[in-house]
Amino acid sequence: MNQGNDINISNKMKRQELFAEIKDQKNKERHTMRRQRAKEERENPELKQKRLKENVTKTIDNMRVYDETIAKAGEEAEAEDDDNDLDLMKFFNTNHRNHPPKILLTTNVNAKKAAYEFANVLIEILPNVQFVKRKFGIKLKEIAEMCNKRNFTDMVIINEDKKKVTGLTFMHLPEGPTFYFKISSYVEVKKIVGHGKPTSHIPELVLNNFQTKLGKTVGQLFQSIFPQNPDFEGRQVITLHNQRDYIFFRRHRYMFRDEEKVGLQELGPQFTMKLKRLQRGLREETEWEHTSDMDKDKKKFYL
Amino acid sequence: MRLLVSCSHNGSVKEIVCNKGTDTSIQTALQPFSTRANLISGGSSGTVSQMLAVSDTLLLCARDSGVVELYRSKQKPIEYEPLEGEQEDLRPRFDISEFELLSSVNGLLDDSKLEHISKKSAKRTKIYDTFVSLSPLSQKKNTHFLLGTKSGLIHIIKIGNSQKLNVVKTHELKAPIDFVQIYDNETNAKEVVFAYGGEENLVKLMKLFSNYTEVEKIWEAKNVANDRLDMRVPVWPTALKFLDPIKSGNIDSDKLNYQFVVVTHWSHLGIYQTQHGRKPLHYIDLLPNKEPISNLEMVADKADELTPAGNLKSSDIDNFTFVATDFKKNVLRFNNKGRLITKFGRDDIVGSPYFIKVINEKYLVQGGVDRYVRVFDLQSARRITKVYVTGKCSNVVMLDDDEIEIPIPAEEKKKAEQIKKKRQHQPDNETEQDVEELWDHLESGSKSKKAKS
């Protein structure tokens, strides 16, 4: 407090009392100021817009280091973007309606209970998925070949270590790319208060804040995994929200209460993914890899 | 500096005109003057995998669609839109190239040959045919070119009269081929020796003769002995560079006299002397965990120590250094003992450095899947230029390294001249006496200060 110098009372109780009084007074002042401002702004909404425009909070997100791969507003950037999409779409299921995704789900070799439990959860989330128990002695290339013969479009591998699920690998078939995500903050459905029960409808997909070239590639991965013709009557949404390179997975059901209000019910589970590695092909040349020295700069983000 | 960069996302070749110190990842740094996409051809299937500047005006491009094209480039001064008002025009003046297709040949790749190889390969995805090398067969005439493909085809192409491309002859070698390296340390008009190799395909030396229409195997390497667990050491040379042949000492005239360096996918450095035998003289592990190595470029300390094909003009196998790349993000300079000397672009390169090339014994050009083209100073490993090219870069050609003059506003120019004049004036009038006086003054000043404190 900048008024600390004025209070020169040796009795601690008295001092605290006085301090509380001053604080209370300040709070009241602030509240009246806000009430006043709200009233003024209600009468003149332009004032509010002006204030919101001027008072932009500095967050780590909006102070991020310049990244030229983020498409800028303007025509030039758009023209460039078309090229980019060609580059990305080559790897993914370009025509979803004719070739819906078909996913093989498996675990690492010698997986424990946690991996299978997580597999159960993913079976509910991913569409058109088939779980296969991983067997010892079959190479990745052989698995990929088998999948190709059976027209699988993607392969998802759960990585479990010391009885905990630590990672997820997404491989696009037949020619990659391969994504490896770290998994953390897993909250199972039971733990979410007031959770609903999901239905088998194809969910809608919300991808938030994937901005850079790398981020868009990751976005494309999720786009290609979920069919692009959602069942709207299911009113289910899967959100993948990227913030500071952490991707938050959430699943909700929405309901229109009236014309303005929308209610949300969480269906669960919740977990957080962090991209660790992106490789060309099926785990071949590294395209991008997270290294510990990337964490040095707190305002540099890659997705 | 003028670079031609092949981008794999739309099969274009970008001409980048920039100065030293350009860095597109920093907004305030110097930006490239021009990044214009040329020669666009139908998406990523038409990626230019090999490029060669035949002369100042001719450019050969080999695309992944199996087409080889010959372009004529024309330099045109850049045209800007006229400025509004009476502003001073401070935009740099330079030339940009325009390309005109002269002729092309197609159908030079064959994917069917790689199908059964793909199944046996350690690579997890299907191997597609691509051009692995494009090099001139003789430096003097510059009309015949050797074009190697992954599927083991060696095309001899010729730029005929009226700039027409045609295939003289196609030789078929053992597939898959990862590199074809021409031996140009000694020039022989009639014969050309080249080396090739690939996955489970040991290094072989071949001789092209009778006007490049016939090819003969003159030497083949032998795999190293089994390891200490008596397991076979896998073979996969990925790049090769020649050195000069042995010049002194016991030279067995019955045997061939070639020296060359090989790096392998299994992280070995192999030094071969054909006089020594078919097995390598040294076979050294370069990286821990046997990480794949994909490129090799020799480093020369002096000018004119590298041949146009990148071979080293020195016969000393105990004293050379080279630059190699791995699959992760490292561009590493090693010495002949396999000891790491420097890393290029550490903390900067994030994706696999797909392409490196040493240019003029001075620069190292690097391009890769992280969509940047970088130019390094070869000796100090300092980065000179970094340009974002929007697509993965598969090949880079440096046309020149001239700096482009940036016009300075008239006022600043005046100021700069004045400062220059002042500086020039001072030393003329200054005599030794003046300097001594100055020193005395300075010394006395410092003494008095000390005394005070």
mmCIF file of C-alpha atoms in Angstrom, chain A:
data_model
loop_
_atom_site.group_PDB
_atom_site.id
_atom_site.type_symbol
_atom_site.label_atom_id
_atom_site.label_comp_id
_atom_site.label_asym_id
_atom_site.label_seq_id
_atom_site.Cartn_x
_atom_site.Cartn_y
_atom_site.Cartn_z
ATOM 1 C CA MET A 1 0.000 0.000 0.000
ATOM 2 C CA ASN A 2 1.300 3.429 -0.783
ATOM 3 C CA GLN A 3 -0.365 4.789 2.336
ATOM 4 C CA GLY A 4 1.760 2.579 4.536
ATOM 5 C CA ASN A 5 3.785 5.553 5.750
ATOM 6 C CA ASP A 6 0.750 7.311 7.205
ATOM 7 C CA ILE A 7 -0.161 4.437 9.464
ATOM 8 C CA ASN A 8 2.086 4.658 12.433
ATOM 9 C CA ILE A 9 0.273 2.716 15.079
ATOM 10 C CA SER A 10 2.136 0.244 17.182
ATOM 11 C CA ASN A 11 -0.915 -1.784 18.196
ATOM 12 C CA LYS A 12 -1.262 -4.498 15.576
ATOM 13 C CA MET A 13 -5.022 -5.004 16.109
ATOM 14 C CA LYS A 14 -5.712 -1.316 15.693
ATOM 15 C CA ARG A 15 -3.476 -1.148 12.679
ATOM 16 C CA GLN A 16 -5.288 -3.998 11.005
ATOM 17 C CA GLU A 17 -8.630 -2.420 11.795
ATOM 18 C CA LEU A 18 -7.575 0.829 10.225
ATOM 19 C CA PHE A 19 -6.159 -0.918 7.218
ATOM 20 C CA ALA A 20 -9.399 -2.844 6.704
ATOM 21 C CA GLU A 21 -11.325 0.385 6.904
ATOM 22 C CA ILE A 22 -9.167 2.049 4.276
ATOM 23 C CA LYS A 23 -9.449 -0.970 2.041
ATOM 24 C CA ASP A 24 -13.204 -1.083 2.424
ATOM 25 C CA GLN A 25 -13.431 2.568 1.548
ATOM 26 C CA LYS A 26 -11.350 2.026 -1.577
ATOM 27 C CA ASN A 27 -13.487 -0.900 -2.614
ATOM 28 C CA LYS A 28 -16.586 1.169 -2.243
ATOM 29 C CA GLU A 29 -15.082 3.948 -4.303
ATOM 30 C CA ARG A 30 -14.189 1.512 -7.013
ATOM 31 C CA HIS A 31 -17.616 -0.039 -7.027
ATOM 32 C CA THR A 32 -19.356 3.315 -7.319
ATOM 33 C CA MET A 33 -16.974 4.279 -10.109
ATOM 34 C CA ARG A 34 -17.820 1.100 -11.964
ATOM 35 C CA ARG A 35 -21.515 1.511 -11.377
ATOM 36 C CA GLN A 36 -21.313 5.023 -12.681
ATOM 37 C CA ARG A 37 -19.316 3.964 -15.697
ATOM 38 C CA ALA A 38 -21.727 1.131 -16.449
ATOM 39 C CA LYS A 39 -24.593 3.541 -16.297
ATOM 40 C CA GLU A 40 -22.903 5.967 -18.634
ATOM 41 C CA GLU A 41 -21.990 3.223 -21.017
ATOM 42 C CA ARG A 42 -25.498 1.834 -21.005
ATOM 43 C CA GLU A 43 -26.714 5.179 -22.209
ATOM 44 C CA ASN A 44 -23.885 5.589 -24.668
ATOM 45 C CA PRO A 45 -22.574 2.224 -25.914
ATOM 46 C CA GLU A 46 -19.873 3.924 -27.989
ATOM 47 C CA LEU A 47 -18.050 4.792 -24.803
ATOM 48 C CA LYS A 48 -17.792 1.140 -23.887
ATOM 49 C CA GLN A 49 -16.454 0.226 -27.294
ATOM 50 C CA LYS A 50 -13.907 2.984 -27.056
ATOM 51 C CA ARG A 51 -12.824 1.878 -23.602
ATOM 52 C CA LEU A 52 -12.485 -1.762 -24.637
ATOM 53 C CA LYS A 53 -10.478 -0.682 -27.622
ATOM 54 C CA GLU A 54 -8.070 1.395 -25.585
ATOM 55 C CA ASN A 55 -7.692 -0.810 -22.534
ATOM 56 C CA VAL A 56 -6.342 -4.007 -23.989
ATOM 57 C CA THR A 57 -4.814 -6.195 -21.360
ATOM 58 C CA LYS A 58 -1.315 -7.307 -22.150
ATOM 59 C CA THR A 59 -1.328 -11.057 -22.017
ATOM 60 C CA ILE A 60 1.486 -13.419 -22.789
ATOM 61 C CA ASP A 61 -0.611 -14.593 -25.721
ATOM 62 C CA ASN A 62 -0.964 -11.236 -27.394
ATOM 63 C CA MET A 63 2.637 -10.304 -26.728
ATOM 64 C CA ARG A 64 3.863 -13.367 -28.582
ATOM 65 C CA VAL A 65 7.060 -13.159 -30.598
ATOM 66 C CA TYR A 66 6.546 -12.309 -34.257
ATOM 67 C CA ASP A 67 6.147 -15.377 -36.426
ATOM 68 C CA GLU A 68 6.046 -14.870 -40.165
ATOM 69 C CA THR A 69 4.239 -18.144 -40.780
ATOM 70 C CA ILE A 70 1.046 -16.689 -39.318
ATOM 71 C CA ALA A 71 -1.011 -15.614 -42.301
ATOM 72 C CA LYS A 72 -1.488 -11.882 -42.247
ATOM 73 C CA ALA A 73 -4.694 -10.164 -43.130
ATOM 74 C CA GLY A 74 -4.672 -8.990 -46.717
ATOM 75 C CA GLU A 75 -4.921 -10.356 -50.181
ATOM 76 C CA GLU A 76 -1.319 -11.221 -50.621
ATOM 77 C CA ALA A 77 -1.370 -13.501 -47.638
ATOM 78 C CA GLU A 78 -4.502 -15.190 -48.903
ATOM 79 C CA ALA A 79 -3.004 -15.982 -52.249
ATOM 80 C CA GLU A 80 -0.041 -17.478 -50.494
ATOM 81 C CA ASP A 81 -2.370 -19.420 -48.262
ATOM 82 C CA ASP A 82 -3.935 -21.277 -51.160
ATOM 83 C CA ASP A 83 -0.567 -22.718 -51.991
ATOM 84 C CA ASN A 84 -0.077 -23.709 -48.410
ATOM 85 C CA ASP A 85 -3.298 -25.616 -48.247
ATOM 86 C CA LEU A 86 -2.293 -27.645 -51.252
ATOM 87 C CA ASP A 87 0.849 -28.570 -49.425
ATOM 88 C CA LEU A 88 -0.994 -29.662 -46.324
ATOM 89 C CA MET A 89 -3.985 -31.310 -47.892
ATOM 90 C CA LYS A 90 -1.781 -33.715 -49.785
ATOM 91 C CA PHE A 91 -1.264 -35.633 -46.597
ATOM 92 C CA PHE A 92 -4.807 -35.762 -45.353
ATOM 93 C CA ASN A 93 -8.123 -37.236 -46.413
ATOM 94 C CA THR A 94 -9.073 -34.588 -48.848
ATOM 95 C CA ASN A 95 -12.514 -35.824 -49.690
ATOM 96 C CA HIS A 96 -14.181 -36.867 -46.520
ATOM 97 C CA ARG A 97 -17.598 -37.658 -47.810
ATOM 98 C CA ASN A 98 -16.270 -40.378 -50.064
ATOM 99 C CA HIS A 99 -13.541 -41.633 -47.770
ATOM 100 C CA PRO A 100 -14.598 -41.345 -44.166
ATOM 101 C CA PRO A 101 -11.750 -41.752 -41.716
ATOM 102 C CA LYS A 102 -11.083 -45.247 -40.459
ATOM 103 C CA ILE A 103 -8.843 -45.434 -37.460
ATOM 104 C CA LEU A 104 -6.795 -48.193 -35.934
ATOM 105 C CA LEU A 105 -6.214 -47.757 -32.225
ATOM 106 C CA THR A 106 -3.476 -49.626 -30.451
ATOM 107 C CA THR A 107 -1.079 -49.247 -27.538
ATOM 108 C CA ASN A 108 2.626 -49.552 -27.011
ATOM 109 C CA VAL A 109 4.074 -53.041 -26.610
ATOM 110 C CA ASN A 110 3.604 -54.503 -23.143
ATOM 111 C CA ALA A 111 0.963 -51.962 -22.131
ATOM 112 C CA LYS A 112 -0.627 -51.964 -18.683
ATOM 113 C CA LYS A 113 -4.165 -51.372 -17.484
ATOM 114 C CA ALA A 114 -4.037 -47.558 -17.762
ATOM 115 C CA ALA A 115 -3.451 -47.743 -21.499
ATOM 116 C CA TYR A 116 -6.447 -49.992 -22.071
ATOM 117 C CA GLU A 117 -8.644 -47.770 -19.947
ATOM 118 C CA PHE A 118 -7.597 -44.764 -21.967
ATOM 119 C CA ALA A 119 -8.230 -46.781 -25.130
ATOM 120 C CA ASN A 120 -11.808 -47.342 -23.927
ATOM 121 C CA VAL A 121 -12.205 -43.600 -23.587
ATOM 122 C CA LEU A 122 -10.756 -42.903 -27.043
ATOM 123 C CA ILE A 123 -13.019 -45.519 -28.642
ATOM 124 C CA GLU A 124 -15.957 -43.408 -27.514
ATOM 125 C CA ILE A 125 -14.427 -40.225 -28.864
ATOM 126 C CA LEU A 126 -12.901 -41.221 -32.202
ATOM 127 C CA PRO A 127 -15.232 -42.161 -35.040
ATOM 128 C CA ASN A 128 -15.045 -45.444 -36.937
ATOM 129 C CA VAL A 129 -12.308 -46.777 -34.712
ATOM 130 C CA GLN A 130 -11.070 -50.300 -34.217
ATOM 131 C CA PHE A 131 -8.934 -51.316 -31.264
ATOM 132 C CA VAL A 132 -6.271 -53.949 -31.762
ATOM 133 C CA LYS A 133 -4.118 -55.296 -28.979
ATOM 134 C CA ARG A 134 -0.471 -54.657 -29.750
ATOM 135 C CA LYS A 135 1.532 -57.827 -30.169
ATOM 136 C CA PHE A 136 5.196 -58.222 -29.581
ATOM 137 C CA GLY A 137 7.476 -58.757 -32.566
ATOM 138 C CA ILE A 138 5.498 -57.012 -35.316
ATOM 139 C CA LYS A 139 7.312 -54.004 -36.693
ATOM 140 C CA LEU A 140 5.662 -50.671 -37.219
ATOM 141 C CA LYS A 141 6.158 -50.938 -40.968
ATOM 142 C CA GLU A 142 4.340 -54.276 -40.990
ATOM 143 C CA ILE A 143 1.462 -52.859 -38.971
ATOM 144 C CA ALA A 144 1.216 -49.937 -41.381
ATOM 145 C CA GLU A 145 1.156 -52.307 -44.339
ATOM 146 C CA MET A 146 -1.612 -54.382 -42.785
ATOM 147 C CA CYS A 147 -3.582 -51.218 -42.138
ATOM 148 C CA ASN A 148 -3.100 -50.041 -45.699
ATOM 149 C CA LYS A 149 -4.531 -53.296 -47.004
ATOM 150 C CA ARG A 150 -7.604 -52.848 -44.845
ATOM 151 C CA ASN A 151 -8.065 -49.213 -45.912
ATOM 152 C CA PHE A 152 -7.323 -47.605 -42.588
ATOM 153 C CA THR A 153 -6.652 -43.911 -42.919
ATOM 154 C CA ASP A 154 -5.068 -43.248 -39.550
ATOM 155 C CA MET A 155 -3.303 -45.077 -36.784
ATOM 156 C CA VAL A 156 -3.381 -43.926 -33.176
ATOM 157 C CA ILE A 157 -0.958 -45.375 -30.659
ATOM 158 C CA ILE A 158 -1.364 -44.844 -26.932
ATOM 159 C CA ASN A 159 1.888 -44.580 -25.063
ATOM 160 C CA GLU A 160 1.901 -45.734 -21.473
ATOM 161 C CA ASP A 161 4.811 -45.519 -19.110
ATOM 162 C CA LYS A 162 4.933 -46.639 -15.475
ATOM 163 C CA LYS A 163 1.183 -47.308 -15.480
ATOM 164 C CA LYS A 164 0.346 -43.820 -16.691
ATOM 165 C CA VAL A 165 -0.742 -42.659 -20.124
ATOM 166 C CA THR A 166 1.956 -40.262 -21.258
ATOM 167 C CA GLY A 167 1.556 -39.810 -24.983
ATOM 168 C CA LEU A 168 -0.455 -40.230 -28.140
ATOM 169 C CA THR A 169 0.943 -40.850 -31.607
ATOM 170 C CA PHE A 170 -1.163 -40.034 -34.646
ATOM 171 C CA MET A 171 0.048 -41.503 -37.919
ATOM 172 C CA HIS A 172 -1.624 -40.719 -41.139
ATOM 173 C CA LEU A 173 -1.570 -43.639 -43.558
ATOM 174 C CA PRO A 174 -0.078 -44.524 -45.939
ATOM 175 C CA GLU A 175 2.607 -41.842 -45.976
ATOM 176 C CA GLY A 176 2.491 -39.895 -42.794
ATOM 177 C CA PRO A 177 3.007 -37.426 -41.290
ATOM 178 C CA THR A 178 3.425 -38.622 -37.723
ATOM 179 C CA PHE A 179 2.488 -36.499 -34.715
ATOM 180 C CA TYR A 180 3.525 -37.247 -31.183
ATOM 181 C CA PHE A 181 1.690 -35.503 -28.347
ATOM 182 C CA LYS A 182 2.386 -35.541 -24.660
ATOM 183 C CA ILE A 183 -0.776 -36.167 -22.606
ATOM 184 C CA SER A 184 -1.331 -34.523 -19.254
ATOM 185 C CA SER A 185 -4.087 -33.338 -16.897
ATOM 186 C CA TYR A 186 -6.366 -36.217 -17.699
ATOM 187 C CA VAL A 187 -9.687 -35.967 -15.907
ATOM 188 C CA GLU A 188 -11.961 -38.932 -16.280
ATOM 189 C CA VAL A 189 -15.662 -38.528 -16.955
ATOM 190 C CA LYS A 190 -16.746 -39.613 -13.462
ATOM 191 C CA LYS A 191 -14.793 -36.828 -11.832
ATOM 192 C CA ILE A 192 -16.579 -34.082 -13.797
ATOM 193 C CA VAL A 193 -19.499 -32.741 -11.818
ATOM 194 C CA GLY A 194 -22.775 -32.715 -13.685
ATOM 195 C CA HIS A 195 -21.415 -34.509 -16.705
ATOM 196 C CA GLY A 196 -23.751 -35.872 -19.334
ATOM 197 C CA LYS A 197 -23.740 -39.102 -21.274
ATOM 198 C CA PRO A 198 -22.466 -38.887 -24.836
ATOM 199 C CA THR A 199 -24.479 -40.262 -27.721
ATOM 200 C CA SER A 200 -23.125 -41.946 -30.819
ATOM 201 C CA HIS A 201 -23.760 -38.916 -33.054
ATOM 202 C CA ILE A 202 -20.841 -37.560 -35.032
ATOM 203 C CA PRO A 203 -19.706 -34.495 -33.086
ATOM 204 C CA GLU A 204 -19.012 -31.038 -34.395
ATOM 205 C CA LEU A 205 -15.410 -29.934 -34.178
ATOM 206 C CA VAL A 206 -14.145 -26.609 -32.895
ATOM 207 C CA LEU A 207 -10.490 -25.845 -33.536
ATOM 208 C CA ASN A 208 -9.350 -22.778 -31.679
ATOM 209 C CA ASN A 209 -6.305 -20.651 -32.195
ATOM 210 C CA PHE A 210 -4.172 -22.756 -34.520
ATOM 211 C CA GLN A 211 -2.299 -19.971 -36.239
ATOM 212 C CA THR A 212 1.142 -20.791 -37.530
ATOM 213 C CA LYS A 213 1.966 -23.121 -40.346
ATOM 214 C CA LEU A 214 2.762 -25.845 -37.846
ATOM 215 C CA GLY A 215 -0.430 -25.103 -35.932
ATOM 216 C CA LYS A 216 -2.458 -25.387 -39.108
ATOM 217 C CA THR A 217 -0.887 -28.742 -39.854
ATOM 218 C CA VAL A 218 -1.967 -29.930 -36.422
ATOM 219 C CA GLY A 219 -5.429 -28.521 -37.062
ATOM 220 C CA GLN A 220 -5.591 -30.423 -40.330
ATOM 221 C CA LEU A 221 -4.758 -33.610 -38.470
ATOM 222 C CA PHE A 222 -7.807 -33.263 -36.239
ATOM 223 C CA GLN A 223 -9.950 -32.218 -39.177
ATOM 224 C CA SER A 224 -8.984 -35.356 -41.007
ATOM 225 C CA ILE A 225 -9.674 -37.588 -38.012
ATOM 226 C CA PHE A 226 -13.253 -36.445 -37.448
ATOM 227 C CA PRO A 227 -15.795 -36.727 -40.262
ATOM 228 C CA GLN A 228 -16.792 -33.389 -41.678
ATOM 229 C CA ASN A 229 -20.517 -34.145 -41.748
ATOM 230 C CA PRO A 230 -21.564 -33.843 -38.107
ATOM 231 C CA ASP A 231 -24.984 -34.978 -36.860
ATOM 232 C CA PHE A 232 -26.346 -31.667 -35.690
ATOM 233 C CA GLU A 233 -29.258 -33.262 -33.825
ATOM 234 C CA GLY A 234 -26.690 -34.786 -31.466
ATOM 235 C CA ARG A 235 -25.655 -31.241 -30.403
ATOM 236 C CA GLN A 236 -22.249 -32.526 -29.375
ATOM 237 C CA VAL A 237 -19.083 -30.524 -29.816
ATOM 238 C CA ILE A 238 -15.483 -31.497 -29.453
ATOM 239 C CA THR A 239 -13.273 -28.498 -28.780
ATOM 240 C CA LEU A 240 -9.544 -28.457 -29.330
ATOM 241 C CA HIS A 241 -8.361 -25.200 -27.939
ATOM 242 C CA ASN A 242 -4.765 -24.174 -28.399
ATOM 243 C CA GLN A 243 -3.291 -21.794 -25.901
ATOM 244 C CA ARG A 244 0.447 -21.284 -25.549
ATOM 245 C CA ASP A 245 1.105 -24.514 -27.443
ATOM 246 C CA TYR A 246 -1.032 -26.597 -25.115
ATOM 247 C CA ILE A 247 -4.041 -28.150 -26.798
ATOM 248 C CA PHE A 248 -7.020 -28.601 -24.480
ATOM 249 C CA PHE A 249 -9.487 -31.313 -25.309
ATOM 250 C CA ARG A 250 -13.074 -30.798 -24.118
ATOM 251 C CA ARG A 251 -16.385 -32.302 -25.123
ATOM 252 C CA HIS A 252 -19.736 -30.648 -24.567
ATOM 253 C CA ARG A 253 -23.387 -30.824 -25.413
ATOM 254 C CA TYR A 254 -25.118 -27.550 -26.107
ATOM 255 C CA MET A 255 -28.710 -26.541 -25.731
ATOM 256 C CA PHE A 256 -30.460 -23.381 -26.873
ATOM 257 C CA ARG A 257 -32.367 -22.140 -23.811
ATOM 258 C CA ASP A 258 -33.924 -19.280 -25.738
ATOM 259 C CA GLU A 259 -32.892 -17.153 -28.678
ATOM 260 C CA GLU A 260 -29.913 -15.708 -26.884
ATOM 261 C CA LYS A 261 -28.799 -18.096 -24.191
ATOM 262 C CA VAL A 262 -27.005 -21.317 -24.830
ATOM 263 C CA GLY A 263 -26.429 -23.917 -22.166
ATOM 264 C CA LEU A 264 -23.431 -26.198 -22.093
ATOM 265 C CA GLN A 265 -23.133 -29.581 -20.498
ATOM 266 C CA GLU A 266 -19.755 -31.155 -20.284
ATOM 267 C CA LEU A 267 -19.549 -34.733 -21.454
ATOM 268 C CA GLY A 268 -15.893 -35.384 -20.678
ATOM 269 C CA PRO A 269 -13.208 -36.512 -20.514
ATOM 270 C CA GLN A 270 -10.748 -33.653 -20.285
ATOM 271 C CA PHE A 271 -7.119 -33.861 -21.183
ATOM 272 C CA THR A 272 -4.325 -31.645 -22.422
ATOM 273 C CA MET A 273 -1.990 -32.417 -25.305
ATOM 274 C CA LYS A 274 1.317 -30.864 -26.174
ATOM 275 C CA LEU A 275 2.967 -31.399 -29.523
ATOM 276 C CA LYS A 276 6.403 -32.870 -29.036
ATOM 277 C CA ARG A 277 7.344 -34.041 -32.482
ATOM 278 C CA LEU A 278 6.170 -33.920 -36.071
ATOM 279 C CA GLN A 279 7.826 -36.280 -38.502
ATOM 280 C CA ARG A 280 7.634 -36.870 -42.211
ATOM 281 C CA GLY A 281 6.458 -40.285 -43.262
ATOM 282 C CA LEU A 282 5.957 -42.879 -40.573
ATOM 283 C CA ARG A 283 8.506 -41.699 -38.030
ATOM 284 C CA GLU A 284 11.185 -40.708 -40.511
ATOM 285 C CA GLU A 285 12.768 -37.286 -40.949
ATOM 286 C CA THR A 286 11.893 -34.850 -38.183
ATOM 287 C CA GLU A 287 9.958 -31.843 -39.362
ATOM 288 C CA TRP A 288 9.671 -30.187 -35.993
ATOM 289 C CA GLU A 289 10.680 -31.295 -32.551
ATOM 290 C CA HIS A 290 10.186 -29.655 -29.208
ATOM 291 C CA THR A 291 13.450 -29.154 -27.383
ATOM 292 C CA SER A 292 14.009 -27.865 -23.886
ATOM 293 C CA ASP A 293 15.702 -24.685 -25.105
ATOM 294 C CA MET A 294 12.443 -23.685 -26.816
ATOM 295 C CA ASP A 295 11.020 -23.067 -23.338
ATOM 296 C CA LYS A 296 13.601 -20.371 -22.670
ATOM 297 C CA ASP A 297 11.571 -17.684 -24.393
ATOM 298 C CA LYS A 298 8.197 -17.520 -22.659
ATOM 299 C CA LYS A 299 6.600 -15.468 -25.408
ATOM 300 C CA LYS A 300 7.550 -17.640 -28.344
ATOM 301 C CA PHE A 301 4.860 -20.070 -29.423
ATOM 302 C CA TYR A 302 4.986 -22.559 -32.226
ATOM 303 C CA LEU A 303 1.345 -23.506 -32.830
#
